[in-house]
PDB file of C-alpha atoms in Angstrom:
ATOM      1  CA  UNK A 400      52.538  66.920 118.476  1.00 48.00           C
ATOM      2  CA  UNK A 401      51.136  67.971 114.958  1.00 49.00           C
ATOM      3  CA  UNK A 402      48.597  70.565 114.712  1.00 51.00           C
ATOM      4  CA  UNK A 403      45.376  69.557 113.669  1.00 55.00           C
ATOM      5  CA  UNK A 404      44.625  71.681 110.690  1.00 56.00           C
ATOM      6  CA  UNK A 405      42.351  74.944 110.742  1.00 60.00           C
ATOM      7  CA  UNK A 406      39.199  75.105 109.125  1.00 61.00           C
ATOM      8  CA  UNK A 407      40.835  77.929 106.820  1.00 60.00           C
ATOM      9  CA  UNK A 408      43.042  75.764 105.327  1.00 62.00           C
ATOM     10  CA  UNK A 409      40.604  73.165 104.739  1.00 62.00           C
ATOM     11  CA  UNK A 410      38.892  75.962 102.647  1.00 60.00           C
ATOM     12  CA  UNK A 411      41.751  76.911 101.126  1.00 60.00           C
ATOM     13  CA  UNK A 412      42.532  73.302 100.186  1.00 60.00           C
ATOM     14  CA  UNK A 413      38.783  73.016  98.414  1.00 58.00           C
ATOM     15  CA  UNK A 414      39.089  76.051  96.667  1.00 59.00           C
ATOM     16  CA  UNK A 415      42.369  75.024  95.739  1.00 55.00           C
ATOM     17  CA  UNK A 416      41.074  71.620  94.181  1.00 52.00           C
ATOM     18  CA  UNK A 417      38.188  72.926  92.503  1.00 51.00           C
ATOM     19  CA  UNK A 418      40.008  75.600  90.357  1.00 48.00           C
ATOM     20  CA  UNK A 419      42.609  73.247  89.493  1.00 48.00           C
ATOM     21  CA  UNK A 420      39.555  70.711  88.193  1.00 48.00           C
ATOM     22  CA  UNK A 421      38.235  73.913  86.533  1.00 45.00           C
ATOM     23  CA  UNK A 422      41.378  74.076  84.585  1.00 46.00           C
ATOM     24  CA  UNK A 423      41.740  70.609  83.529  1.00 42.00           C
ATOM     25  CA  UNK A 424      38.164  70.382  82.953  1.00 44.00           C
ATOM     26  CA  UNK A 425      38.837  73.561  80.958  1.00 44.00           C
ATOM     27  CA  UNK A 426      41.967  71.935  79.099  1.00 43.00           C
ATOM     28  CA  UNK A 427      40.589  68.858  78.180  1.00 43.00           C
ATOM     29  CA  UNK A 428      37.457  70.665  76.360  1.00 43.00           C
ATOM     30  CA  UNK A 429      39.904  72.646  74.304  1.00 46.00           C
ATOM     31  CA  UNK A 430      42.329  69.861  73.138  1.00 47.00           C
ATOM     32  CA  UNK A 431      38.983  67.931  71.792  1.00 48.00           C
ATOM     33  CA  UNK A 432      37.758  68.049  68.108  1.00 50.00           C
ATOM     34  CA  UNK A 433      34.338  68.220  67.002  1.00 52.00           C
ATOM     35  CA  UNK A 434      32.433  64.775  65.995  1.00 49.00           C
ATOM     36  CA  UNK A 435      32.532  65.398  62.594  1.00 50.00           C
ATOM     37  CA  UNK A 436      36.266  65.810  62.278  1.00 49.00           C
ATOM     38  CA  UNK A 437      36.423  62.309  64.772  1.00 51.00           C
ATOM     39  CA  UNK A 438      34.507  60.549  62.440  1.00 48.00           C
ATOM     40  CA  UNK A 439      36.558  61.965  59.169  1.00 50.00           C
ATOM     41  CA  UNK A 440      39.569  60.963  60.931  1.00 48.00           C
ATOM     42  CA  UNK A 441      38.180  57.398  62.294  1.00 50.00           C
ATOM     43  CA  UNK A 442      36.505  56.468  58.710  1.00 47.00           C
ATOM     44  CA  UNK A 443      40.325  57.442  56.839  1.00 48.00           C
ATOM     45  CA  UNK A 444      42.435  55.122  59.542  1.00 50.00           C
ATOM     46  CA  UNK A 445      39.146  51.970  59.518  1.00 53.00           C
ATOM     47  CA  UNK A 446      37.360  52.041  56.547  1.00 53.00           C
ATOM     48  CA  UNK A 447      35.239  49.252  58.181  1.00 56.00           C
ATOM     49  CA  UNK A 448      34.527  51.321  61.416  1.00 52.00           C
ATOM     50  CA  UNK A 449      31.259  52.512  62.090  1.00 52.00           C
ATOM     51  CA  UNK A 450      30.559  54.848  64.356  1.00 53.00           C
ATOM     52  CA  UNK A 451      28.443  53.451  67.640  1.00 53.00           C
ATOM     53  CA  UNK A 452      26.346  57.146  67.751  1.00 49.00           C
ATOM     54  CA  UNK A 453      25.483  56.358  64.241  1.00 47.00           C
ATOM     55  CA  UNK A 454      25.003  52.769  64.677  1.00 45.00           C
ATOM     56  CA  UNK A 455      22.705  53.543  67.419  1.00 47.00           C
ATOM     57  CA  UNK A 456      20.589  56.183  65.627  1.00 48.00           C
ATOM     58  CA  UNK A 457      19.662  54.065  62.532  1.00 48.00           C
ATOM     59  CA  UNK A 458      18.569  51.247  64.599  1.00 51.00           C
ATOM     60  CA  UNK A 459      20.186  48.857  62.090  1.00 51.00           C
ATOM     61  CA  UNK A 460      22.706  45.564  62.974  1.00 50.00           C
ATOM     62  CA  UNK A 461      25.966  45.850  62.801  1.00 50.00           C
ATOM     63  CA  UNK A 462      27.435  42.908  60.781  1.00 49.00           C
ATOM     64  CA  UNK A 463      30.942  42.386  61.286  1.00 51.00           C
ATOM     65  CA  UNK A 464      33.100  41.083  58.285  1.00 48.00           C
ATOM     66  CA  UNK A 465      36.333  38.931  58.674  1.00 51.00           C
ATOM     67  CA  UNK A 466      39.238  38.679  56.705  1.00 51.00           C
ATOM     68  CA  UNK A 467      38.090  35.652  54.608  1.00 49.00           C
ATOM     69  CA  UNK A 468      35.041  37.756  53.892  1.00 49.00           C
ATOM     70  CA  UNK A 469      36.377  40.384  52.511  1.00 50.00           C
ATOM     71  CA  UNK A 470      35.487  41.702  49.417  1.00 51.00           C
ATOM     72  CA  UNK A 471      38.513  40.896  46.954  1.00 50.00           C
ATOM     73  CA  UNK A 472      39.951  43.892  45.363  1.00 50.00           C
ATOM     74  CA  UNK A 473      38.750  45.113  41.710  1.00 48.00           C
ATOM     75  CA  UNK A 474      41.505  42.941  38.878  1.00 48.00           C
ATOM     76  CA  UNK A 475      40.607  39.545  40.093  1.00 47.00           C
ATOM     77  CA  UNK A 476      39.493  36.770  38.396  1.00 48.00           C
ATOM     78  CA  UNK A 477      36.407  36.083  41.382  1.00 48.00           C
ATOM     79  CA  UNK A 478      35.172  39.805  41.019  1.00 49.00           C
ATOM     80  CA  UNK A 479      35.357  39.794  37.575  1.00 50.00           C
ATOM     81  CA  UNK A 480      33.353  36.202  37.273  1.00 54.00           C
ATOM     82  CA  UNK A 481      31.156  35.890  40.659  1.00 53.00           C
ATOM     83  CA  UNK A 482      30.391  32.402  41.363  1.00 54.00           C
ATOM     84  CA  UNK A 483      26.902  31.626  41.185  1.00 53.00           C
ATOM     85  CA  UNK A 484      24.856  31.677  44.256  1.00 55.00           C
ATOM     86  CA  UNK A 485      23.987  28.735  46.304  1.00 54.00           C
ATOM     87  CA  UNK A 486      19.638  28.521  46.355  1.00 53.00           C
ATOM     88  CA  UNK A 487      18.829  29.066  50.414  1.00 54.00           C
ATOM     89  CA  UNK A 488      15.944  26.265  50.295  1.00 51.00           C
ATOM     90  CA  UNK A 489      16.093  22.985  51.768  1.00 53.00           C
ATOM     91  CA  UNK A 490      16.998  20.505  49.538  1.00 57.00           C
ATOM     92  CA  UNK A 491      14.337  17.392  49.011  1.00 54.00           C
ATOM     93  CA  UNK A 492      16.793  15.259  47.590  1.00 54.00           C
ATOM     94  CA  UNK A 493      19.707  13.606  49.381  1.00 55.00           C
ATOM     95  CA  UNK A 494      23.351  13.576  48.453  1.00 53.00           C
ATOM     96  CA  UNK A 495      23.185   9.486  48.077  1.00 61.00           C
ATOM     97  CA  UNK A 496      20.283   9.440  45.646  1.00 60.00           C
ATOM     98  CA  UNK A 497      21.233   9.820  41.954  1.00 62.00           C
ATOM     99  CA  UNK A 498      20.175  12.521  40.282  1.00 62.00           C
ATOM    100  CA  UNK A 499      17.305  12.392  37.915  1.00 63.00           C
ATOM    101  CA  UNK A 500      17.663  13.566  34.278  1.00 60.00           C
ATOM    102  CA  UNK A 501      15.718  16.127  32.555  1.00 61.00           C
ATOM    103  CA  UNK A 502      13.396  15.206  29.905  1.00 55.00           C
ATOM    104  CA  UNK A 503      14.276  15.348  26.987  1.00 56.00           C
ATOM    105  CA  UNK A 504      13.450  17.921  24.275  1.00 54.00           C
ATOM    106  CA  UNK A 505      10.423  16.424  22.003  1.00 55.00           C
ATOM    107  CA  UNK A 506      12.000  16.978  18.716  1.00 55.00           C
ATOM    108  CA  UNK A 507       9.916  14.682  16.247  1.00 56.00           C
ATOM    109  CA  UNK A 508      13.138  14.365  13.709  1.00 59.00           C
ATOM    110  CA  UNK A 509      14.914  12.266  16.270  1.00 61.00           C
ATOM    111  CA  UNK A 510      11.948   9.517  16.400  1.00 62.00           C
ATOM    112  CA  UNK A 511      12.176   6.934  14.346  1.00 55.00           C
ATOM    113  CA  UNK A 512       9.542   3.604  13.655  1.00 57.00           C
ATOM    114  CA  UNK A 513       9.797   0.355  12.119  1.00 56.00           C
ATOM    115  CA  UNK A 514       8.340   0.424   8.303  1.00 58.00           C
ATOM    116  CA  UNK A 515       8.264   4.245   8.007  1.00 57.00           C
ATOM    117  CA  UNK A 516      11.511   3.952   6.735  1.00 55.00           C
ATOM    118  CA  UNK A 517      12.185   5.885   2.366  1.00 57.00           C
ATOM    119  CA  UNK A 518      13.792   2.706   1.890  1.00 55.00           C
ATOM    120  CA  UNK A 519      10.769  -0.055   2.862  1.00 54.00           C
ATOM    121  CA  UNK A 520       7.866   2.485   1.924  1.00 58.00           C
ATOM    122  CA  UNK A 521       8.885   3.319  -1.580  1.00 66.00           C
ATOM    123  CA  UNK A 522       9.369  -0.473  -2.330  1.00 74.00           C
ATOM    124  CA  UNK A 523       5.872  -1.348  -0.949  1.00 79.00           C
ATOM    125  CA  UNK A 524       4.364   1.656  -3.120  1.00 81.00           C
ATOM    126  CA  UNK A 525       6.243   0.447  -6.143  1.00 83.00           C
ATOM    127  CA  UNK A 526       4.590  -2.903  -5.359  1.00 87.00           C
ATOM    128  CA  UNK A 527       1.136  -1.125  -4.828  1.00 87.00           C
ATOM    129  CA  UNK A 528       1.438   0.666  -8.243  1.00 87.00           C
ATOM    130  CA  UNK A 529       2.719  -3.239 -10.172  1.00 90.00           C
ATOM    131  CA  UNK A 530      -0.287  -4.801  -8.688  1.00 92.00           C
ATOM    132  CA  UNK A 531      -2.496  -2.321  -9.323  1.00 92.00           C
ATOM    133  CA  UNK A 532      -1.751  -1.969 -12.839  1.00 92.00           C
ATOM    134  CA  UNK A 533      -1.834  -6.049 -13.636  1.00 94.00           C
ATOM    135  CA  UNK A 534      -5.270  -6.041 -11.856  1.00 94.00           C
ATOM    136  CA  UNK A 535      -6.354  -3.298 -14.350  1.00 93.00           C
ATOM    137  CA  UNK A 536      -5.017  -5.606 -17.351  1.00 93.00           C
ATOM    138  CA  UNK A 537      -6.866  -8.845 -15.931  1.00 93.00           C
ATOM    139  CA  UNK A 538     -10.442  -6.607 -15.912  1.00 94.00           C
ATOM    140  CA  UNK A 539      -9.201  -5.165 -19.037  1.00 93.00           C
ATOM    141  CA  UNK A 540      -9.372  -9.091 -20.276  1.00 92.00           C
ATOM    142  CA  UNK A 541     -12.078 -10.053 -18.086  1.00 93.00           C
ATOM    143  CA  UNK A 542     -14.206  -7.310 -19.729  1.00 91.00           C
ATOM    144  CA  UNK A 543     -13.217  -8.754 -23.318  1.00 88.00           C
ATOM    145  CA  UNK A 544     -14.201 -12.478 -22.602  1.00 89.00           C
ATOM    146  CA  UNK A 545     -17.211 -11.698 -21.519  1.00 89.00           C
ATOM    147  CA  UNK A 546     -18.300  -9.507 -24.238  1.00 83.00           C
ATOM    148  CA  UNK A 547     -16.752 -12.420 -26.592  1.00 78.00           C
ATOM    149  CA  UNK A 548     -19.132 -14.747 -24.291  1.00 84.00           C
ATOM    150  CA  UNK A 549     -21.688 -12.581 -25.486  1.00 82.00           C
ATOM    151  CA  UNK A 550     -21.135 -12.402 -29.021  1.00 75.00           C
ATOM    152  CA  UNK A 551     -20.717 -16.296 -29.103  1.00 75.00           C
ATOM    153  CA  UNK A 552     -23.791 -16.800 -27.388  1.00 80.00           C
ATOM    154  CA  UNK A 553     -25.691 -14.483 -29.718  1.00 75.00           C
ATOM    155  CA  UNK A 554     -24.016 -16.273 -32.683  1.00 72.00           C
ATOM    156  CA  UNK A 555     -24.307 -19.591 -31.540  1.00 72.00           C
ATOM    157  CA  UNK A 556     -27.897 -18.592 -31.609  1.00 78.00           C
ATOM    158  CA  UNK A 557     -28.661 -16.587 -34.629  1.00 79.00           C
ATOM    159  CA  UNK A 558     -26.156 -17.789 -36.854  1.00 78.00           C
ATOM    160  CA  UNK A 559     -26.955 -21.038 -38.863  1.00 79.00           C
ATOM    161  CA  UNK A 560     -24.514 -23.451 -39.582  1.00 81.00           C
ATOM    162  CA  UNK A 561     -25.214 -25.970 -42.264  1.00 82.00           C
ATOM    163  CA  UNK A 562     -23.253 -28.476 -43.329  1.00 80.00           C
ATOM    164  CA  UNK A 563     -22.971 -31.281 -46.327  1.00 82.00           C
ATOM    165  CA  UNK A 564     -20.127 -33.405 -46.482  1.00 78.00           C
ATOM    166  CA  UNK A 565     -19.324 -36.230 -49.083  1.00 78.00           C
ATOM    167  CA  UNK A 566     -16.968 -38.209 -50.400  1.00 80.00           C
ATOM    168  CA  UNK A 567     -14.728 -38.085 -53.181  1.00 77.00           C
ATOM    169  CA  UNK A 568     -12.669 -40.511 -55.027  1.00 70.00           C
ATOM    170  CA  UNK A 569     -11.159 -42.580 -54.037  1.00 78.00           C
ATOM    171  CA  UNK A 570     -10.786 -41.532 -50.078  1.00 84.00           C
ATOM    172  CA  UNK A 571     -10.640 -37.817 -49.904  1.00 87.00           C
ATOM    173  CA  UNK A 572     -13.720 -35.879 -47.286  1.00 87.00           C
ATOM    174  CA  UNK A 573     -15.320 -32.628 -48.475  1.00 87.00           C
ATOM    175  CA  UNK A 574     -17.828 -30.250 -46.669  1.00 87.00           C
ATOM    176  CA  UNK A 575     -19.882 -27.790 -48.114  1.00 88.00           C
ATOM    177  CA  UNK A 576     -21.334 -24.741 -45.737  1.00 87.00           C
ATOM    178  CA  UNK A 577     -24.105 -22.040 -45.501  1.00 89.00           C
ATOM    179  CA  UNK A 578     -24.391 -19.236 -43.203  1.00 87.00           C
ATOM    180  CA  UNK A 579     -26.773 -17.249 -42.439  1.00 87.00           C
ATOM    181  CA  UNK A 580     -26.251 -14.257 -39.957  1.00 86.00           C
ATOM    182  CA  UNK A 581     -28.765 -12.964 -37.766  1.00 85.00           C
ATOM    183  CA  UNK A 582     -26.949 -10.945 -35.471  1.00 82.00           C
ATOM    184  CA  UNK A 583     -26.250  -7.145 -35.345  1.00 83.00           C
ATOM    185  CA  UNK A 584     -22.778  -7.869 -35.838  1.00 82.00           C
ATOM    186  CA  UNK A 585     -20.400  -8.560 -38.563  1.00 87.00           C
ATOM    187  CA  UNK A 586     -18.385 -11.633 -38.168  1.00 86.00           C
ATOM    188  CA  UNK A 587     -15.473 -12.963 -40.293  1.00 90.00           C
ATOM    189  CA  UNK A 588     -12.594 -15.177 -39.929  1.00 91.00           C
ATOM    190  CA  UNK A 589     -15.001 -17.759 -39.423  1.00 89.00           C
ATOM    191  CA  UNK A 590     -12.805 -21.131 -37.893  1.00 90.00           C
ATOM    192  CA  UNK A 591     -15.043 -24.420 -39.168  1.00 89.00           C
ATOM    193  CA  UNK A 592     -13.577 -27.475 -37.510  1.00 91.00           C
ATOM    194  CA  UNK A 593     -15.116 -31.389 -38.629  1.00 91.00           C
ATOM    195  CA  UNK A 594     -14.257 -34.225 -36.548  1.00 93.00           C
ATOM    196  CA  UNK A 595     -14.397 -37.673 -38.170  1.00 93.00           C
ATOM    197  CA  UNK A 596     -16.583 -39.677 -36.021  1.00 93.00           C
ATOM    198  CA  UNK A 597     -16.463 -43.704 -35.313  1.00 94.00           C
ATOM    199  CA  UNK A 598     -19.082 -45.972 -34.897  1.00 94.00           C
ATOM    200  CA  UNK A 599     -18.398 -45.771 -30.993  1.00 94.00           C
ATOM    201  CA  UNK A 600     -18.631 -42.261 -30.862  1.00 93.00           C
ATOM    202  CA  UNK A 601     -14.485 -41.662 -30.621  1.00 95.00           C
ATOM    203  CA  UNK A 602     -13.302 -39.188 -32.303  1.00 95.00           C
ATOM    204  CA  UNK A 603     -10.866 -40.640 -35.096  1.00 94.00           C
ATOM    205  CA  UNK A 604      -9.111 -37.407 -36.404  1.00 93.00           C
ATOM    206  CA  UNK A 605     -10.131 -33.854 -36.150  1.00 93.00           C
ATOM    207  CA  UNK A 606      -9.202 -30.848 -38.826  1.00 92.00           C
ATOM    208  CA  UNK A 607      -9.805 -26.713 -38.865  1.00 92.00           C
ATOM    209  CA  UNK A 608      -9.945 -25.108 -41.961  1.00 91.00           C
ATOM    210  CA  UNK A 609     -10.748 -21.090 -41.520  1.00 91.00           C
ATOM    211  CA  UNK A 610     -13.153 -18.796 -44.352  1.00 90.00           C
ATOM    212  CA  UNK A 611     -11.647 -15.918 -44.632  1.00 91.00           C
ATOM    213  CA  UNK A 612     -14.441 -13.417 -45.513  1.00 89.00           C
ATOM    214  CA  UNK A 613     -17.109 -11.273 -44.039  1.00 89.00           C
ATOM    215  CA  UNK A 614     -20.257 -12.043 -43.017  1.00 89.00           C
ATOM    216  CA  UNK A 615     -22.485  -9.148 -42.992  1.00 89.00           C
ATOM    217  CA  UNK A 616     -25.354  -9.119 -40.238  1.00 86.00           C
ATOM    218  CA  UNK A 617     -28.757 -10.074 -41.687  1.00 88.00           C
ATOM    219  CA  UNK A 618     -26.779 -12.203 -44.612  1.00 89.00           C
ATOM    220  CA  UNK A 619     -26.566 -15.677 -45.898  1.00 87.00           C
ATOM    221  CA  UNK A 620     -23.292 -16.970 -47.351  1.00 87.00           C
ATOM    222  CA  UNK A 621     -22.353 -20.390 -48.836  1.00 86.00           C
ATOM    223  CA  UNK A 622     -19.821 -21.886 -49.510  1.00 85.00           C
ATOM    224  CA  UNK A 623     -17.692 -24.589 -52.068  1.00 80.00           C
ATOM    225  CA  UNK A 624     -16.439 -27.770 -50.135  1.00 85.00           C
ATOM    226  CA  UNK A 625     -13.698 -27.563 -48.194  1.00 85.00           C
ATOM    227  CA  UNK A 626     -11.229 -30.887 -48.374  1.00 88.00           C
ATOM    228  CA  UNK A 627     -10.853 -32.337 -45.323  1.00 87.00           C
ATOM    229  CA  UNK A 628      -8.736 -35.132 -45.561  1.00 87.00           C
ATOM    230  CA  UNK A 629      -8.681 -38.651 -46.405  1.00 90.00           C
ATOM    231  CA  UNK A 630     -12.059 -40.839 -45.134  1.00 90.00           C
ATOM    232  CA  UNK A 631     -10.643 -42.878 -42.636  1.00 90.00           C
ATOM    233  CA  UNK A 632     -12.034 -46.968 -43.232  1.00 90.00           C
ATOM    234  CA  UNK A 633     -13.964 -46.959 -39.859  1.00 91.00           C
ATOM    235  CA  UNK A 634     -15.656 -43.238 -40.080  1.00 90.00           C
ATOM    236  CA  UNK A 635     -19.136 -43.341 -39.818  1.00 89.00           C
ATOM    237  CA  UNK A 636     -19.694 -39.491 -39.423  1.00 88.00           C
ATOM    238  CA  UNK A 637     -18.598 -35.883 -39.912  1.00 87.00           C
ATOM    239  CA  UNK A 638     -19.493 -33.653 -37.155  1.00 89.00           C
ATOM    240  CA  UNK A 639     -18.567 -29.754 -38.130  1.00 88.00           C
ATOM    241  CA  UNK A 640     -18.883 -26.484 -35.614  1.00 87.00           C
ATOM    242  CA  UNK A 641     -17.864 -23.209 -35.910  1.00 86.00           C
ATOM    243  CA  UNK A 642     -14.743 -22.914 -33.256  1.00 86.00           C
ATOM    244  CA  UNK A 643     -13.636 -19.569 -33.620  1.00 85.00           C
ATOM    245  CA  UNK A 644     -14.601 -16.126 -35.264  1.00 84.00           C
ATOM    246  CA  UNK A 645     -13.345 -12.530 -35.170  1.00 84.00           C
ATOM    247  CA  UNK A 646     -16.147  -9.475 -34.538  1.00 82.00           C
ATOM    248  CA  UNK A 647     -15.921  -6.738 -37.873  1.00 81.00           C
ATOM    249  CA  UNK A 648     -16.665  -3.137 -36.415  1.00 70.00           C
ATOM    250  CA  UNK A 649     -19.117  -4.173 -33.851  1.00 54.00           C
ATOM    251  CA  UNK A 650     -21.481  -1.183 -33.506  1.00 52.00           C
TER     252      UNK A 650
END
């Protein structure tokens, strides 16, 4: 029959126990480094371990990065050229829907209109510039005639025109004239032009003959008879006018 055991061993056994914990309590405190030296030797074996004391103390999340992740090592082509990065927003446009061009740039050398062309405008202004100068030639003209109309009128009234025409032998006409000038102008190449006339009024044969001298304003000239042809049988008149003259230095 065993012996139940004395309450001085049961001491003994405590006492026992609790220095031996002492000891390995003891032990275990010198065999550990301090933090610092942990962390130094933690951070050299992980370089992506972080500490959970410091972790905890900043108050900051802990992000954990794969291998995929990983920054690539310094050399390579994506660290040396980073692609660009994606815009976080939500797109408005869906991946079916075509994509709309940009306007483009308003450059005003790359519009072009119908008839602003060198071609079509410098043939237009060289017809401009034709026109322009035959329209300055026709009042050029204009302007003449009607200071011609002028003169003609004036003449037609202030110059007198006589005539006396006769006959001589056998057939032959001749017309004597006298002018007398009461313009302000000089006149000369005087045109005189006598129309044999029938007893019907037709006109049988006509003939111009021109004086050739001046007629100075305020004058009277006369002149010798001028032939005018033979007398035809059936002429029962000469009718004579002044047809054409030429102004001398008009004033």
């Amino acid at each position: 029959m065993a012996t139940s055991p004395s309450i001085l061993q049961i001491g003994l056994l405590n006492m026992t126990f609790t220095l031996t914990g002492c000891e390995l309590s003891t032990g275990i405190f010198q065999e550990s480094q301090p933090i610092e030296n942990q962390l130094e030797v933690t951070l050299a074996a992980d370089p992506t371990y972080v500490p959970q004391t410091l972790a905890a103390s900043t108050r900051e999340p802990i992000l954990e990065i794969s291998d995929e992740q990983q920054t690539p090592a310094l050399g390579s082509s994506e660290q040396l050229n980073p692609s660009p990065t994606k815009s976080l927003l939500p797109q408005t446009q869906s991946a079916t829907e075509p994509a709309i061009p940009e306007p483009a740039a308003n450059n005003q050398s790359d519009r072009h209109f119908f008839g602003e062309f060198n071609g079509v405008k410098t043939k237009w202004e060289a017809m401009k510039q034709t026109l322009a100068g035959e329209l300055e030639e026709q009042n050029r003209k204009v302007q003449a005639l009607k200071l011609k109309l002028q003169l003609i009128e004036q003449i037609a009234q202030n110059v007198d025109f006589k005539t006396k025409a006769y006959v001589v032998s056998p057939y032959h006409l001749f017309a004597e004239f006298t002018l007398e000038n009461h313009t302000p102008y000089a006149i000369k190449d005087i045109s005189i032009t006598c129309d044999q006339i029938a007893p019907t009024g037709t006109i049988i044969t006509s003939q111009t003959e021109t004086i050739y001298d001046i007629i100075k304003s305020q004058t009277r000239s006369s002149y010798i008879p001028l032939p005018y042809g033979i007398k035809h049988r059936q002429t029962q008149s000469l009718q004579c006018q002044i047809t054409n003259f030429t102004v001398h230095n008009p004033e």
